[in-house]
Coordinates of C-alpha atoms in Angstrom, one line a residue:
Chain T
X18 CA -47.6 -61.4 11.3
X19 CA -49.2 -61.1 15.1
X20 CA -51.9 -63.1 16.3
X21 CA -53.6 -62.1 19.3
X22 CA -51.6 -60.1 22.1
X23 CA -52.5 -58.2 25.3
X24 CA -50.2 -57.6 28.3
X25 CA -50.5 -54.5 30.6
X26 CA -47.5 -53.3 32.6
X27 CA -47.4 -51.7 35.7
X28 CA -46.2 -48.7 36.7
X29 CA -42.3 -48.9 36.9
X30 CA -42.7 -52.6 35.9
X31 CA -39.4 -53.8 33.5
X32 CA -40.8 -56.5 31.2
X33 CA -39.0 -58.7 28.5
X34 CA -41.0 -60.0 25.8
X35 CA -38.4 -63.1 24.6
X36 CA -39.7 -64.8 21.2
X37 CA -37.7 -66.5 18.6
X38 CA -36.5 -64.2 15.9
X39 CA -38.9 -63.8 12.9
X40 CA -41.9 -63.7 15.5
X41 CA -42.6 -60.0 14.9
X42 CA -40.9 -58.7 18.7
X43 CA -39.8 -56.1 16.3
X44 CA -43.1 -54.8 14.8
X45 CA -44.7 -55.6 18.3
X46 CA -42.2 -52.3 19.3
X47 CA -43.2 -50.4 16.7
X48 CA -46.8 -50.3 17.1
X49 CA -46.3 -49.5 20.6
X50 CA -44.5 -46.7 20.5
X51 CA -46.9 -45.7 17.7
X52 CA -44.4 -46.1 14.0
X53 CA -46.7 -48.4 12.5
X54 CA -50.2 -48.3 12.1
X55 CA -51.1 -50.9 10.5
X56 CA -52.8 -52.9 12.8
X57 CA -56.2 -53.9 14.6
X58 CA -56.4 -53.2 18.3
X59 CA -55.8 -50.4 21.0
X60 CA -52.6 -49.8 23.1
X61 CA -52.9 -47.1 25.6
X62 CA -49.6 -45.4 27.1
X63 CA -48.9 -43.7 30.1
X64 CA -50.8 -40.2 31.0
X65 CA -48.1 -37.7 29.9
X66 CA -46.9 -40.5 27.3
X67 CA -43.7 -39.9 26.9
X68 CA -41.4 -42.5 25.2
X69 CA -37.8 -43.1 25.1
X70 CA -37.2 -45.5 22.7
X71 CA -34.0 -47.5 22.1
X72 CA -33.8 -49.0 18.5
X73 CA -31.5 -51.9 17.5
X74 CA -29.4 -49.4 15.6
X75 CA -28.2 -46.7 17.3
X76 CA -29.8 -43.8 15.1
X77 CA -27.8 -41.4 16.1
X78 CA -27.5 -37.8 14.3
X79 CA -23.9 -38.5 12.5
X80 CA -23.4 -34.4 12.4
X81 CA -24.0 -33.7 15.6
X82 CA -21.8 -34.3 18.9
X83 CA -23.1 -37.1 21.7
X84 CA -23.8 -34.2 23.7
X85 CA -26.4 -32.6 21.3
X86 CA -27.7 -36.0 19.9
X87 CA -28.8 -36.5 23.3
X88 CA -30.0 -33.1 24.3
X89 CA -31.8 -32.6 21.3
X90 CA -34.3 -35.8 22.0
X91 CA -34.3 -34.6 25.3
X92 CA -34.2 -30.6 25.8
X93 CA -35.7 -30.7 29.0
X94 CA -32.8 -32.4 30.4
X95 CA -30.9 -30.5 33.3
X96 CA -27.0 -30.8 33.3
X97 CA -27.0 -32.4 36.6
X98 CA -28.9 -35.1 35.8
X99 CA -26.8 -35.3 32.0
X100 CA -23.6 -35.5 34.2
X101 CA -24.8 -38.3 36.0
X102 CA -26.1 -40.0 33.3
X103 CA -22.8 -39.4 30.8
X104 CA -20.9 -41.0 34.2
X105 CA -23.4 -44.1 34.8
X106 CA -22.5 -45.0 31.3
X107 CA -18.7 -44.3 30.8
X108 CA -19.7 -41.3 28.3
X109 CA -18.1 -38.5 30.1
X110 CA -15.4 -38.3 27.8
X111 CA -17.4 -38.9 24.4
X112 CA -19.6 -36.2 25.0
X113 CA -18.0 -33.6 22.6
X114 CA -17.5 -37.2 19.9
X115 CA -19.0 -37.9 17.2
X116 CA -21.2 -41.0 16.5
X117 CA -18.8 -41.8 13.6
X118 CA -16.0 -41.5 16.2
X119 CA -17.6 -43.9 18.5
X120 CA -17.5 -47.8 18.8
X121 CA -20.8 -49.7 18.2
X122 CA -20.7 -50.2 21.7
X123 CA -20.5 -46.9 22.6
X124 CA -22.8 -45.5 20.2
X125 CA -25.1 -48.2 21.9
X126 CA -24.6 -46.7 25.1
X127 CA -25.6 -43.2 23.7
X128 CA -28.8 -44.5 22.0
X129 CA -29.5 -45.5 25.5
X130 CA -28.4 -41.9 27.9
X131 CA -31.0 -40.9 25.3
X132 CA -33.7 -42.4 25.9
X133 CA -33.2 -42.3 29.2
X134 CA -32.4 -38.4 29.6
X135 CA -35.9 -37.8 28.4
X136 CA -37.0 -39.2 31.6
X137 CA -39.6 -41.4 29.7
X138 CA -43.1 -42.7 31.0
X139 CA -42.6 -45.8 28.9
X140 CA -39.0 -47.0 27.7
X141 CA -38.6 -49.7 24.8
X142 CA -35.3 -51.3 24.2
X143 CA -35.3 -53.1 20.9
X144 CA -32.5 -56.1 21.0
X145 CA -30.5 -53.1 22.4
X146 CA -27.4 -55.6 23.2
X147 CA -27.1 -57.7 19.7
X148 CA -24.2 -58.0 17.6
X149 CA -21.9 -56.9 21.4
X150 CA -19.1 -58.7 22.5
X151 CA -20.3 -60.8 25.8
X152 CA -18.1 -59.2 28.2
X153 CA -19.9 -55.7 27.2
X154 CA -22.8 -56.8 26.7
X155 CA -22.3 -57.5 30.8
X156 CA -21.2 -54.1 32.0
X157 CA -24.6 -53.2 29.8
X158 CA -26.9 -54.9 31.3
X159 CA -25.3 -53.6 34.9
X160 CA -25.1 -50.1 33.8
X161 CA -29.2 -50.4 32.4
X162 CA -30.0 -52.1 35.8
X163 CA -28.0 -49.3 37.6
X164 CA -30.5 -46.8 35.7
X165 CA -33.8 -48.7 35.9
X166 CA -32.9 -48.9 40.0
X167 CA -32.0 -45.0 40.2
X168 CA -35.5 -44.1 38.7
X169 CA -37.7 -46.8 38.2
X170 CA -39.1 -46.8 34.9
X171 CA -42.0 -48.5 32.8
X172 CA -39.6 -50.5 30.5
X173 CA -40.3 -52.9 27.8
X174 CA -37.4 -54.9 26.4
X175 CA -37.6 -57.0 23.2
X176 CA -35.4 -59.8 22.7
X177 CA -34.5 -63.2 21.4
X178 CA -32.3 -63.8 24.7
X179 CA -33.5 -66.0 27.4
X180 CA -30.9 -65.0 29.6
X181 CA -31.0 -61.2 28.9
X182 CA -35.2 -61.2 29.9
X183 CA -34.3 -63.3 33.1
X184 CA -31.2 -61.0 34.2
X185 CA -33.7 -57.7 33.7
X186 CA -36.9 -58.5 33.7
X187 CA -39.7 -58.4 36.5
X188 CA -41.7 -60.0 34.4
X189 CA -41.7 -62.0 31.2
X190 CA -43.7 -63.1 28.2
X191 CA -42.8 -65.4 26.1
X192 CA -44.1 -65.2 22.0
X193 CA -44.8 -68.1 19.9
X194 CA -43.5 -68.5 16.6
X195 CA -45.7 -66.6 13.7
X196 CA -48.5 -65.3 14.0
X197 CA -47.6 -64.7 17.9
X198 CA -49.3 -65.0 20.8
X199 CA -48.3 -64.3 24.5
X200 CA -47.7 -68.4 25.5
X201 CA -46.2 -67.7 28.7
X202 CA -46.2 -65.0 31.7
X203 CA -43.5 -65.7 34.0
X204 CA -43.0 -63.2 36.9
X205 CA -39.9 -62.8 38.8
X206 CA -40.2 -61.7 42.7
X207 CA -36.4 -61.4 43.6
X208 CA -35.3 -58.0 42.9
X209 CA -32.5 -58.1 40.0
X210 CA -28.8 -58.5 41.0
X211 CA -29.8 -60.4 43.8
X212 CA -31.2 -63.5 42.0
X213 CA -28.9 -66.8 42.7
X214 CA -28.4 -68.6 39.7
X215 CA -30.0 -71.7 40.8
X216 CA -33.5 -69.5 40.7
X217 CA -32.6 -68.4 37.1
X218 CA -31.8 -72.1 35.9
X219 CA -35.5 -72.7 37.1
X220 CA -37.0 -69.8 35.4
X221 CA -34.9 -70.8 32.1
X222 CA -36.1 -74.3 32.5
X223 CA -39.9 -73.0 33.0
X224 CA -39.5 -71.0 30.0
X225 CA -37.7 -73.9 27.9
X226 CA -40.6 -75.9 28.8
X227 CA -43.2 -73.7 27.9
X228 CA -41.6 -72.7 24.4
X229 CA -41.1 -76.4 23.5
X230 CA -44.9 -77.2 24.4
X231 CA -46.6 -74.6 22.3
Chain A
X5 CA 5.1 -28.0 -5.5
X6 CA 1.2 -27.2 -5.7
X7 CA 1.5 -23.5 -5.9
X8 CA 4.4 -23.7 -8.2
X9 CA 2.0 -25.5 -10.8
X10 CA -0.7 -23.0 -10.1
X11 CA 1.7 -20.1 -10.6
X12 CA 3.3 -21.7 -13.8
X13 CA 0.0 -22.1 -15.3
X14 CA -0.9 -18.5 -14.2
X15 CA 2.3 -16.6 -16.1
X16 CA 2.0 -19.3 -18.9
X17 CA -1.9 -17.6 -19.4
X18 CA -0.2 -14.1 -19.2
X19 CA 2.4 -15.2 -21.5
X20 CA 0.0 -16.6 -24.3
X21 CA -2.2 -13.1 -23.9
X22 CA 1.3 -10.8 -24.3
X23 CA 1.2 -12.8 -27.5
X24 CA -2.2 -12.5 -28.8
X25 CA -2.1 -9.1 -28.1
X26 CA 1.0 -8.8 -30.0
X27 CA -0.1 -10.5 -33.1
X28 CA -4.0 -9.2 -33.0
X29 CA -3.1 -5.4 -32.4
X30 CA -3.9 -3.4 -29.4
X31 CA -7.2 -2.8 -30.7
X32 CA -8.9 -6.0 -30.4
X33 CA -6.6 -7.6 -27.7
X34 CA -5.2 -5.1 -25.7
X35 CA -2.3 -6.5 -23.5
X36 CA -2.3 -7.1 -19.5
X37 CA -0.8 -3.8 -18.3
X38 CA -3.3 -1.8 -20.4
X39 CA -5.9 -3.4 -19.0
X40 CA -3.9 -3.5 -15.3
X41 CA -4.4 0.5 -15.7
X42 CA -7.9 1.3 -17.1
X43 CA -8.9 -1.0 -13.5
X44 CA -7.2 1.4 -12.0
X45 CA -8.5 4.1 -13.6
X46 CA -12.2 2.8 -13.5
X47 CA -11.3 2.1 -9.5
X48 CA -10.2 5.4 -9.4
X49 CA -13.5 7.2 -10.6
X50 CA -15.6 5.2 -8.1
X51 CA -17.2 3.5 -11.2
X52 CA -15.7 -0.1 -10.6
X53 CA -16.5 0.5 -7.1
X54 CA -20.3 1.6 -8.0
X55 CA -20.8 -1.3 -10.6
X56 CA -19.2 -4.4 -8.7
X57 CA -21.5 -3.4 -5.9
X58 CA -24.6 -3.1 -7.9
X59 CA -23.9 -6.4 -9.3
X60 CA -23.3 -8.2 -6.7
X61 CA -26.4 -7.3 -5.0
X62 CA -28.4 -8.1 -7.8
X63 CA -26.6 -12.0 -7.5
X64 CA -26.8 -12.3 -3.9
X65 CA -31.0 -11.2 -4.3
X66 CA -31.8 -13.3 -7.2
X67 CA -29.4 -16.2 -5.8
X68 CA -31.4 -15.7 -2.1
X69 CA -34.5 -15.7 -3.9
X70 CA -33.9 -19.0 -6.3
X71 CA -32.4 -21.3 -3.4
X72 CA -34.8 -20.7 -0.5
X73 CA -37.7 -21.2 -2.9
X74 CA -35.8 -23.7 -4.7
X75 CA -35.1 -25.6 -1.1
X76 CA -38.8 -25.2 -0.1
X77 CA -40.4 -26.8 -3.3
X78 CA -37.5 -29.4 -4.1
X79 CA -38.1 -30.8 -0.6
X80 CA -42.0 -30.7 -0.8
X81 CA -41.3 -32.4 -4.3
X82 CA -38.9 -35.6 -2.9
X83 CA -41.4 -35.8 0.3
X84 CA -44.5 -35.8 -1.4
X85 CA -45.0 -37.9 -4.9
X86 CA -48.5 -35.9 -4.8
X87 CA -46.6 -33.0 -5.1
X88 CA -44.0 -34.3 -7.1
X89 CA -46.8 -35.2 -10.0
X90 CA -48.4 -32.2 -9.6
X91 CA -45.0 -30.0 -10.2
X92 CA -43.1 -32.0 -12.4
X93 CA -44.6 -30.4 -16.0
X94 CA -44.2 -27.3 -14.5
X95 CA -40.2 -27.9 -13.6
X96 CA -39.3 -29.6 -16.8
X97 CA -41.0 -26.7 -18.7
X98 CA -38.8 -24.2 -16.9
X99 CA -36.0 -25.9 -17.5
X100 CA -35.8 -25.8 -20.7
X101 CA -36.9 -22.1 -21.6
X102 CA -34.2 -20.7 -22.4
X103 CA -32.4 -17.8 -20.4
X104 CA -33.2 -15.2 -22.8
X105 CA -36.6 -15.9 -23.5
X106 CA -37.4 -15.9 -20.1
X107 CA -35.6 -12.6 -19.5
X108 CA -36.8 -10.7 -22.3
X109 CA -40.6 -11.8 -20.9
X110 CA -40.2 -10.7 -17.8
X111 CA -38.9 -7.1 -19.2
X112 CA -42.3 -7.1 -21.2
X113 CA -44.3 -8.0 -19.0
X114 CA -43.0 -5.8 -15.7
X115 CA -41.2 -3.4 -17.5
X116 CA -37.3 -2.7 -17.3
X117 CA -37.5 -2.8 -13.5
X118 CA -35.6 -4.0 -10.8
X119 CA -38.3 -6.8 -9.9
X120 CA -38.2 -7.7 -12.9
X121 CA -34.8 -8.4 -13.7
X122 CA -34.2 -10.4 -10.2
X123 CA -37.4 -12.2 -10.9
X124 CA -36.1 -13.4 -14.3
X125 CA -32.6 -14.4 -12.8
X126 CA -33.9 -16.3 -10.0
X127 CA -36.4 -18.1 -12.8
X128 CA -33.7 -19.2 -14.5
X129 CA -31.6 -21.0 -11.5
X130 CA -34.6 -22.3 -9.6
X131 CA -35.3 -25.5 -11.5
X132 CA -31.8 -26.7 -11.2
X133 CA -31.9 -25.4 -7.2
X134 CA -35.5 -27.6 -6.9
X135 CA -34.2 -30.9 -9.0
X136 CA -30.8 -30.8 -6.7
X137 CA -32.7 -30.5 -3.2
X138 CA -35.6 -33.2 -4.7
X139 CA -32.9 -35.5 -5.6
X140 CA -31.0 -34.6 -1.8
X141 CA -34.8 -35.1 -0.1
X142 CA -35.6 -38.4 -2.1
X143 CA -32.0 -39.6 -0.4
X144 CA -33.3 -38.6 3.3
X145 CA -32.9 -41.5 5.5
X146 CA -36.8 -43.0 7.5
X147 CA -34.5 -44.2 10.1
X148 CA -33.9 -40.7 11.4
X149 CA -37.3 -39.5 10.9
X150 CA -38.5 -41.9 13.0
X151 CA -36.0 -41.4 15.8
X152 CA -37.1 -37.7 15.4
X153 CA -40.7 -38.6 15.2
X154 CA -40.5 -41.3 18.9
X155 CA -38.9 -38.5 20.7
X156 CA -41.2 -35.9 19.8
X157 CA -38.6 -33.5 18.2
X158 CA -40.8 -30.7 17.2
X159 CA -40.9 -29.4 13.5
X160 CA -38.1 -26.6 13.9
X161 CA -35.3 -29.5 15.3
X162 CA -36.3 -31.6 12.8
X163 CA -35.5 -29.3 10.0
X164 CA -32.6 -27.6 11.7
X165 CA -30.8 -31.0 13.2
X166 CA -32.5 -33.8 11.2
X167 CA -33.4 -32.8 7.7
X168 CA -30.8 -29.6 6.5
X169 CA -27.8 -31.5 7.0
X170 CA -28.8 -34.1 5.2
X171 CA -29.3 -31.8 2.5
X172 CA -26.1 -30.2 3.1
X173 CA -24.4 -31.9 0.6
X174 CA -27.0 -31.2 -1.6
X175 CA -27.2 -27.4 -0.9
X176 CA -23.2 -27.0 -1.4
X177 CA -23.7 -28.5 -5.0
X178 CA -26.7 -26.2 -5.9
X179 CA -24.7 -23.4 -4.6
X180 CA -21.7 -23.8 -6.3
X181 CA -23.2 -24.2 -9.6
X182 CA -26.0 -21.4 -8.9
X183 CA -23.5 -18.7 -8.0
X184 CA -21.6 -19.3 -12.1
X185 CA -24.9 -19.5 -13.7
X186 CA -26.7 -16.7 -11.8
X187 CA -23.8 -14.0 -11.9
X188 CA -23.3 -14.8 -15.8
X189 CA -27.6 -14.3 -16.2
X190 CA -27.2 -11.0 -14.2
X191 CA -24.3 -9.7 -16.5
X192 CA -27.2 -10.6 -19.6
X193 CA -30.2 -8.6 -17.5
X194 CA -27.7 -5.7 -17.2
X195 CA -27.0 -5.3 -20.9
X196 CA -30.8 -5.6 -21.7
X197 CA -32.4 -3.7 -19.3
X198 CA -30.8 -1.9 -16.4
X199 CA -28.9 1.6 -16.6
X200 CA -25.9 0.5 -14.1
X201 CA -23.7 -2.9 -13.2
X202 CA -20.9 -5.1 -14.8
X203 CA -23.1 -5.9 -17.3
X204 CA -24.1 -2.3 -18.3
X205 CA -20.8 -1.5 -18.6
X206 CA -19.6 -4.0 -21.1
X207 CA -23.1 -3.4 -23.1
X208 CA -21.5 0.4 -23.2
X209 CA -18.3 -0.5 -24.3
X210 CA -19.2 -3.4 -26.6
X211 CA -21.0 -0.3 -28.7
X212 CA -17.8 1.7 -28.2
X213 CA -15.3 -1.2 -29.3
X214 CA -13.5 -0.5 -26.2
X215 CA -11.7 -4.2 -25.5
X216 CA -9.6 -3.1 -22.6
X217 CA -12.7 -1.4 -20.7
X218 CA -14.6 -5.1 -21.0
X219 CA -11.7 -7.3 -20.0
X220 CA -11.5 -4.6 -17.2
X221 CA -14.3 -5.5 -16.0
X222 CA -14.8 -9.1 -16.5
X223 CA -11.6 -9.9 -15.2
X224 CA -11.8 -7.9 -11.6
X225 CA -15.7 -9.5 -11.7
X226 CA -14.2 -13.2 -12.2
X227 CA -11.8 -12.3 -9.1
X228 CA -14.4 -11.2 -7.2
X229 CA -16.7 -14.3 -7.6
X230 CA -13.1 -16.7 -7.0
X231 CA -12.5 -14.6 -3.5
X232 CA -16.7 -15.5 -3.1
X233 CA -15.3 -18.7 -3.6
X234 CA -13.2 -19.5 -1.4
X235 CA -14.1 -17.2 1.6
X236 CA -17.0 -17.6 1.9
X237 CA -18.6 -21.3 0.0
X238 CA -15.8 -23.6 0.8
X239 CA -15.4 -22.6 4.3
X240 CA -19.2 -23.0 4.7
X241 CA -18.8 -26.3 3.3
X242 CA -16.0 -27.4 5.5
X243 CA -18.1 -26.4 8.1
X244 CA -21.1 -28.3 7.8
X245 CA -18.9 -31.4 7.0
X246 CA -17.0 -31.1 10.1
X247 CA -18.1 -34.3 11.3
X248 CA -17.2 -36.1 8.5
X249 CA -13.2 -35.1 8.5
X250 CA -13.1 -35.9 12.0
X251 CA -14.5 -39.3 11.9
X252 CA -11.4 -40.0 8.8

């Protein structure tokens, strides 16, 4: 289903990998953060390697309350930093919820005080934002950007949106149709929330051009 | 309106005994105050006390016994079709021995002891414990497992947080039927082979003819088991479904 793929990320690095759906983004993830293992190659993770990983469900623990889905992935977790996190991502009064109480958007956000309240080494987002409304899918991508900027983290985001990757990312790589191959590595120097939409039109057009000429 | 039914049917049951007992003589069906006294009388002597007790530890050991090994090998069984192959002759023979046959083995081959008679009870529930918790593990959902298995939950939370309430469901329906079935065995183990419990005592007076003494001690046994019931396993349940009312 892959072809040929290497990338490294830096350290504290927030990279999109943007491909058209059916490309294998999804099993890309997966052998990253080490679920599937069926696959030639080496990927090597961070020293202490720990991985918060957001999935394009939620996965949550139905039985358990927000609270306790998030502090069992994460029992290190102090309650200061909880609080913060809960706040950051309008949680504060779900935490005592259920995930069958909660909103898809919601339980979105939870998936994502997860992985971050592990403090991870490496975070994956897989098409954490699909199948949202556009105005939420907004105060998302603020609130992620909001936690990316309070402690810079290794992230890896897959997705089939342009204009997600360009809004996040430092850097990009763009995936050919199947069997995929990294066909474009587009960096981004302005820091995000600060980029002018004219320098995103560019970057979209750069990526548009690339895709098409495969 | 719901009580009133229950209590109708209840008086209607004490109506139709007055009756029996009426036509079938005092003898063979003695009526609801006679046997309202010998309880008391039996309570009286410490006997029903003594009996109940015995009993009922004997169910709760052999019950304790037959789910946590049942839970153990019915989830190795869903996990692991290995397993699964390898165990499968094994179940199926168990389950259909028959009660008796292997309770009268296990009295000849350990002797009328204790051991053996919780041995022989738990034997008889644990294939039904291990095909409910196989069929509960088969259900488990991967999704979860690999959420546990990303965010290095260690073995313990997985169990505890991941796995057992899935089987929850699963656990309640193994219990349920496990306490009828085992309490009814027990009563059978008594008569053939112990000197004390429920079941001694209606072996004693089955030999005597004594009717009253037996629906003595049935009855208060059946009440017992009810109270078990509803204190104790449907609380439980409601407990570990908590989540799923709330989210109604």
């Amino acid at each position: 289903m892959l072809g040929e793929i290497s990338f490294a990320l830096a350290n504290g690095e927030v990279a999109a990998v943007v491909g058209p759906s059916g490309c294998g983004k999804t099993t890309l993830l997966r052998i990253i953060v080490g679920l599937d293992r069926d696959f030639e190659g080496s990927v090597v993770l961070p020293a202490h390697g720990r991985l918060g990983v957001v999935f394009q469900e939620p996965r949550l623990l139905p039985w358990r309350t927000v609270e306790d889905n998030v502090r069992l992935a994460a029992p290190q977790a102090g309650e200061t930093m909880l609080t913060a996190l809960f706040a950051t991502l309008g949680l504060s009064e779900h935490r005592r919820h259920y995930p069958g109480e909660l909103s898809l958007g919601l339980a979105r956000r939870v998936a994502l005080a997860r992985a971050f309240a592990v403090e991870p080494d490496l975070l994956a987002l897989d098409e954490p934002f699909v199948s949202l409304d556009a105005a939420l899918v907004e105060r998302l991508r603020v609130e992620l950007i909001e936690l990316v900027s309070h402690r810079p983290t290794t992230t890896l985001l897959i997705t089939h949106s342009i204009d997600e990757a360009i809004n996040l990312a430092d850097r990009i790589f763009l995936l050919s149709r199947s069997p995929a191959r990294v066909i474009a590595e587009v960096p981004i120097e302005r820091p995000r929330g600060t980029r002018s939409a004219v320098e995103l039109a560019v970057i979209r057009e750069k990526l548009r051009a690339a895709a098409t000429h495969q | 309106m719901n009580l009133l039914l229950r209590l109708g049917s209840v008086a209607l049951l004490l109506a139709a005994w007055f009756a029996g007992s009426h036509l079938l003589g005092p003898r063979l069906l003695p009526a609801p105050h006679a046997v309202a006294l010998a309880i008391v009388d039996e309570a009286r002597s410490g006997a029903l006390a003594f009996n109940l007790g015995v009993t009922l530890l004997r169910v709760a050991a052999s019950f304790t016994i037959a789910m946590a090994l049942g839970t153990v090998i019915g989830l190795a069984m869903g996990r692991n079709s290995v397993v699964n192959r390898l165990a499968d002759p094994w179940l199926v023979v168990l389950l259909n021995l028959p009660a008796l046959v292997i309770i009268v083995l296990a009295y000849i081959w350990a002797g009328l002891t204790e051991i053996a008679a919780l041995v022989a009870v738990a034997l008889n529930k644990l294939p039904i414990a291990i095909v409910t918790v196989r069929e509960g593990a088969r259900a488990l959902d991967p999704s979860l497992d690999e959420m546990a298995a990303v965010f290095r939950m260690s073995g313990w939370v997985r169990m505890r947080h991941v796995t057992m309430p899935q089987l929850a469901p699963y656990l309640a329906a193994a219990t349920r039927s496990g306490l009828s079935l085992v309490w009814k065995i027990v009563l059978i183990v008594e008569l053939l082979g112990r000197p004390n419990g429920v079941g001694f005592e209606i072996g004693t007076a089955f030999q005597l003819f004594d009717v009253t003494r037996i629906l003595a001690y049935a009855l208060t046994f059946v009440v017992v088991m009810l109270a078990i019931e509803t204190f104790v396993v449907q609380p439980f349940e409601r407990y570990t479904s908590r989540w799923r009312i709330r989210a109604a």
